[in-house]
C-alpha positions as a Python dict, from the first residue, in 0.01 Angstrom:
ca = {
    (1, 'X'): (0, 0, 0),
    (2, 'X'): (117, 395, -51),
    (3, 'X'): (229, 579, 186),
    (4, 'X'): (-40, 809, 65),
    (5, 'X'): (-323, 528, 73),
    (6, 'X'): (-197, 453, 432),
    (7, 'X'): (-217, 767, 602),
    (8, 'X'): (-566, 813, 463),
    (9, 'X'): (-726, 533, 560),
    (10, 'X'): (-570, 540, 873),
    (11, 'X'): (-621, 871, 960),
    (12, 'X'): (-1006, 851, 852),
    (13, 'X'): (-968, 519, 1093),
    (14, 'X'): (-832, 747, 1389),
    (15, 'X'): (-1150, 1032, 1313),
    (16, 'X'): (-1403, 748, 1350),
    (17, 'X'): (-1216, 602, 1680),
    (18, 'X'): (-1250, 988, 1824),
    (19, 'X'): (-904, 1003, 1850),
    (20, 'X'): (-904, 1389, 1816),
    (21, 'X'): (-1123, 1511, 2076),
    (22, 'X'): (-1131, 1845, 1993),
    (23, 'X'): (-1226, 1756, 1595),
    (24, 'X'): (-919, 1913, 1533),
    (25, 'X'): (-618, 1721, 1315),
    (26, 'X'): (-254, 1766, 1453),
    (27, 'X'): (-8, 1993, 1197),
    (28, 'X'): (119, 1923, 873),
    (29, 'X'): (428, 1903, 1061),
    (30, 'X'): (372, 1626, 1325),
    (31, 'X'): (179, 1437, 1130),
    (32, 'X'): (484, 1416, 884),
    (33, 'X'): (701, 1323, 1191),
    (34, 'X'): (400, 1045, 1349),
    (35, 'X'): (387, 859, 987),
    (36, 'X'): (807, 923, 893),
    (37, 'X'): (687, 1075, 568),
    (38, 'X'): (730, 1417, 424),
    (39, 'X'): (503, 1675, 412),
    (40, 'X'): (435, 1636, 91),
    (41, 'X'): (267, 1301, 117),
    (42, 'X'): (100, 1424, 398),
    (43, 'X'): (-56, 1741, 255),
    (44, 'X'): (-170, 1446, -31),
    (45, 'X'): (-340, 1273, 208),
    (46, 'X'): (-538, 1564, 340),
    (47, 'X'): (-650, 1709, -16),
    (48, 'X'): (-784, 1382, -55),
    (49, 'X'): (-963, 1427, 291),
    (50, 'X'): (-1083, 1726, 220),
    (51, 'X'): (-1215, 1638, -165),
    (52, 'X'): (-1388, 1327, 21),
    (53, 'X'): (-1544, 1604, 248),
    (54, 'X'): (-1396, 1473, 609),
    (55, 'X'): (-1217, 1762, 672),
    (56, 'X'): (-1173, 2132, 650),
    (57, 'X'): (-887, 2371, 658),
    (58, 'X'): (-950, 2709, 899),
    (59, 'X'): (-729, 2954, 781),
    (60, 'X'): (-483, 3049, 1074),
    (61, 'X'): (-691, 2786, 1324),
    (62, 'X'): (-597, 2437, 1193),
    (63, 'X'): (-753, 2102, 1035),
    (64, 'X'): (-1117, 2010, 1129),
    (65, 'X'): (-1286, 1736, 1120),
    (66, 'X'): (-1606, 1850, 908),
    (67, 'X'): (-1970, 1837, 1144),
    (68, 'X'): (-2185, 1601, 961),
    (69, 'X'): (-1830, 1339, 903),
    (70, 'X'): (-1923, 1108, 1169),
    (71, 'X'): (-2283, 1124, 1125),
    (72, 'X'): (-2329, 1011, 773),
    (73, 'X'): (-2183, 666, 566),
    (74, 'X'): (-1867, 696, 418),
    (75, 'X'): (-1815, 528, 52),
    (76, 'X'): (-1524, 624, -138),
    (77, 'X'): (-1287, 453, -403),
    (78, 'X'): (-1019, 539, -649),
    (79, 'X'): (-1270, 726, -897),
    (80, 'X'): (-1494, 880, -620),
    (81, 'X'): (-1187, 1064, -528),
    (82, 'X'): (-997, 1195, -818),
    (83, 'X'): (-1059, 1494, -948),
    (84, 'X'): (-1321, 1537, -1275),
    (85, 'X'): (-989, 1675, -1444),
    (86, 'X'): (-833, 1373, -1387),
    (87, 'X'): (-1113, 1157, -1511),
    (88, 'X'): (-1205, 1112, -1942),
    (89, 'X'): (-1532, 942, -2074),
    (90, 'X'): (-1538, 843, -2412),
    (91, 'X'): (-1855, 756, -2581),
    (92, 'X'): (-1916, 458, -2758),
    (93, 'X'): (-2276, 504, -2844),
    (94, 'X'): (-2580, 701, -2745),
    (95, 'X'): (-2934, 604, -2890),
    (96, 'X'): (-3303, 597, -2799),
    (97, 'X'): (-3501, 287, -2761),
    (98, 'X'): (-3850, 206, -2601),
    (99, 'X'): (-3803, 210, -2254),
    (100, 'X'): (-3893, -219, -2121),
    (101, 'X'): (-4123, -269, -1851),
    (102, 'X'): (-3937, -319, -1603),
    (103, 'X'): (-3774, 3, -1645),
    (104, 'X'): (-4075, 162, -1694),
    (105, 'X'): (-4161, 35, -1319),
    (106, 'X'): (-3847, 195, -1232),
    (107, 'X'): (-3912, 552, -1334),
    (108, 'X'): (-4290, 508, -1257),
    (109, 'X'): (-4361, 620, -1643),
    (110, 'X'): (-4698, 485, -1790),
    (111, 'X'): (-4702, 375, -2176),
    (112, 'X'): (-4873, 538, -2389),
    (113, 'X'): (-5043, 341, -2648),
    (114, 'X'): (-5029, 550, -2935),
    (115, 'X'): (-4676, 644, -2840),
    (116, 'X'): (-4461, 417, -2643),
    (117, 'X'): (-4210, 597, -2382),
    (118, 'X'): (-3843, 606, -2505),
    (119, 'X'): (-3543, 628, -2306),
    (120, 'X'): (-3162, 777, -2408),
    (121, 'X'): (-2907, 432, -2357),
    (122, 'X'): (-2540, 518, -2360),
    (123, 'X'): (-2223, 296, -2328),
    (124, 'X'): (-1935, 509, -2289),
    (125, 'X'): (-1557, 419, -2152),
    (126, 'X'): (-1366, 587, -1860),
    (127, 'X'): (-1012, 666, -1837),
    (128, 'X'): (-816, 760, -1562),
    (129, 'X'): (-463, 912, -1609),
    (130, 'X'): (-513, 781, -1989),
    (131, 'X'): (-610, 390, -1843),
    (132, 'X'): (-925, 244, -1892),
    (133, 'X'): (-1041, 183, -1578),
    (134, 'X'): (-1426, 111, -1621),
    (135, 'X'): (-1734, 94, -1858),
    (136, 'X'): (-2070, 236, -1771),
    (137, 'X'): (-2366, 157, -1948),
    (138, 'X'): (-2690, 400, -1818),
    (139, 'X'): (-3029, 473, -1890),
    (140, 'X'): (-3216, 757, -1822),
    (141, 'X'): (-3594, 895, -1995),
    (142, 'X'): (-3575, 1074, -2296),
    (143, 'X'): (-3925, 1249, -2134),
    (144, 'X'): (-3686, 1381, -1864),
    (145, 'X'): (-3416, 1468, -2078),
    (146, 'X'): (-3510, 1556, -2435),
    (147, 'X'): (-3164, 1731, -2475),
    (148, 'X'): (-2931, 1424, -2393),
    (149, 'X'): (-2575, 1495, -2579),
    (150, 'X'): (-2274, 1361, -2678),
    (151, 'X'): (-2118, 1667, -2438),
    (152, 'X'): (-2328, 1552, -2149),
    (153, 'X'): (-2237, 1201, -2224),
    (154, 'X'): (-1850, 1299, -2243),
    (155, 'X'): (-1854, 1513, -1940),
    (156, 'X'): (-2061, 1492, -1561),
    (157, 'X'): (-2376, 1347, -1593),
    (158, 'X'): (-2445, 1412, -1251),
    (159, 'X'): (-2356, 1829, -1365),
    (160, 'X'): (-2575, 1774, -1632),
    (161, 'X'): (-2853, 1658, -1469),
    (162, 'X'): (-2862, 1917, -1216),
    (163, 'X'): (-2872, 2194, -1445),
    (164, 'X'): (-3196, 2094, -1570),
    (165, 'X'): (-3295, 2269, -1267),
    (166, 'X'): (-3348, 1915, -1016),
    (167, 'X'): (-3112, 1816, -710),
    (168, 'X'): (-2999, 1475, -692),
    (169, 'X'): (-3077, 1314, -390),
    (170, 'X'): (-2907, 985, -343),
    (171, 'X'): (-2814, 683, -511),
    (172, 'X'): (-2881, 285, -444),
    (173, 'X'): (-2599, 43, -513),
    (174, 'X'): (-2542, -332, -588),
    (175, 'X'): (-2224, -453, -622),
    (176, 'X'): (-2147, -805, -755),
    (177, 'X'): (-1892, -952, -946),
    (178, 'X'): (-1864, -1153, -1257),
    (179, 'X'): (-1644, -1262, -1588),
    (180, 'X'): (-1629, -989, -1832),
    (181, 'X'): (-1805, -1083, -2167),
    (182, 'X'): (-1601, -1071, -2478),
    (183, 'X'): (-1737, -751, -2558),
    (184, 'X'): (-1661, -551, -2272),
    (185, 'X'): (-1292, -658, -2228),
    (186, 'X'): (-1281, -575, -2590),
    (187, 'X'): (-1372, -214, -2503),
    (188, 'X'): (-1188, -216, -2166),
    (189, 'X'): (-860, -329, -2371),
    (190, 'X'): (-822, -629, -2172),
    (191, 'X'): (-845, -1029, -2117),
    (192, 'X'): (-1132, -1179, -1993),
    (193, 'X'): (-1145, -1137, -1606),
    (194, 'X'): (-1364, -1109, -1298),
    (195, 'X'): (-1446, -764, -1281),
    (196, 'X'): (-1681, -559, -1020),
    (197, 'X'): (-2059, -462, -1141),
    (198, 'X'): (-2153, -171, -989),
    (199, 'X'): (-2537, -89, -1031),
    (200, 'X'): (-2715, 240, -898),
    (201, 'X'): (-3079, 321, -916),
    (202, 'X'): (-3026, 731, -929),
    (203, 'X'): (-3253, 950, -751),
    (204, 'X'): (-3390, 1332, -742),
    (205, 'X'): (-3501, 1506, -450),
    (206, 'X'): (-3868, 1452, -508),
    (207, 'X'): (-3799, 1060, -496),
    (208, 'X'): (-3807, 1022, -874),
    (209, 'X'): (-3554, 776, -1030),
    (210, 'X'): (-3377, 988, -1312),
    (211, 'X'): (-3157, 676, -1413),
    (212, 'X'): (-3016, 363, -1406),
    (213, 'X'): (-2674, 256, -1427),
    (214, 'X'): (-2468, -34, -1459),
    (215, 'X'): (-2101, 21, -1436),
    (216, 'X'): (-1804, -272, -1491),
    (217, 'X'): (-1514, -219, -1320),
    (218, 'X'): (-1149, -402, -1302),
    (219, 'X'): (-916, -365, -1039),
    (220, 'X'): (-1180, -172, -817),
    (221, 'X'): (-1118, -160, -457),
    (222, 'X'): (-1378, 50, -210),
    (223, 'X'): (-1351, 135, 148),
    (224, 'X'): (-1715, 161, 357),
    (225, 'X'): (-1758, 314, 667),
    (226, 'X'): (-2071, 317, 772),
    (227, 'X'): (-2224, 330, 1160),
    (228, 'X'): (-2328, 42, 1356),
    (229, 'X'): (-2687, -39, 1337),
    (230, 'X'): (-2803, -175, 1633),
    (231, 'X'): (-3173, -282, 1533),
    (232, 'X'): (-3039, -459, 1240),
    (233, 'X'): (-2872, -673, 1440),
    (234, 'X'): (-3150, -735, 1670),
    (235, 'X'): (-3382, -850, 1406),
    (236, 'X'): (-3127, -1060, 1239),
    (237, 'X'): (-3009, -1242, 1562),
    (238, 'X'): (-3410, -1304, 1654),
    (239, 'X'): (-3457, -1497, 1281),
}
């Protein structure tokens, strides 16, 4: 593991233990000396804190420990916390189709006879310091989103979706793994391999699902922190 890797996780580690009382981080300084690093890696370490949204510089106070940190689930990976400059999607295609049934359960749309509801489908590729790292595959209403581009598609789709005007809200997410098909290592670059399926049901502040994704990962690796729930352990040790 990284120096770099190490002195996040265990400094996130240290914020969930409470081992900083006060919510306040020791210096740049001692934490160099504490992990036998330079300061270098260790200001690395805290941009990625910060980007992540566990902590927050006070100019001439110090390092916090942001309020709502230890209150809320903590999810983050390699993409989650790179910077969008860091990060290319290529498209491979975008099209409309009829939307099926089961994803017109999803988005709570109702047919139309005359005219059956359509929905945008793209596939495009994402690179990360110029290696293909992942394909993601999504679906989202062309009812919702009439102006669906190849610039949206290329860029944030989470950027583009909320300048239409609606907040995103949260996001549900199955992970399992399986063997790439032919095609997708073909587009990945890559030999067939076990590879990490990432699938989110995407949802707007009002509850409505604006999409659904499917993304296939290699090499992934995610770290979960997440508070103990006490009645879900009840009800699971009383089955």
């Amino acid at each position: 593991m990284k120096k770099t890797e190490f002195i996040l996780q265990d400094l996130v580690s240290k914020i969930y233990q409470g081992a900083f009382p006060t919510n306040k981080l020791p210096t740049e300084r001692s934490l160099a000396s504490y992990y036998q690093v330079s300061r270098y890696t260790v200001q690395n370490a805290l941009k990625e804190l910060n980007a992540m949204g566990v902590i927050q510089a006070k100019h001439g106070s110090g390092i916090y420990v942001t309020p709502d940190a230890l209150n809320n689930p903590l999810v983050f990976n390699a993409l989650t916390r790179m910077p969008y400059s860091e990060i290319q999607n290529q498209m491979i295609y975008l099209k409309q189709r009829p939307l099926t049934a089961n994803e017109l359960q999803n988005f709570d749309i109702h047919n139309d006879d005359s005219q059956p509801q359509l929905a945008w489908e793209f596939l495009r590729r994402r690179l990360s310091h110029y290696e293909v790292t992942e394909l993601e595959r999504t679906v989202m209403p062309v009812r919702l989103f009439p102006h669906l581009d190849q610039a949206a598609v290329e860029g944030s789709i989470q950027q583009f979706v909320q300048s239409t005007g609606h907040r995103i809200s949260h996001y549900i997410t199955t992970y399992q793994t399986r063997l790439l098909t032919r095609e997708e290592a073909q587009h990945l670059a890559t030999k067939r391999q076990p590879a990490m399926i990432i699938s989110n049901r995407c949802i707007w502040e009002n509850s409505q699902v604006y999409a659904l994704s499917e993304n296939v990962a290699i090499n992934y690796a995610v770290t979960y922190i997440t508070p103990f729930n006490q009645q879900s352990l009840a009800y699971r040790m009383s089955r």
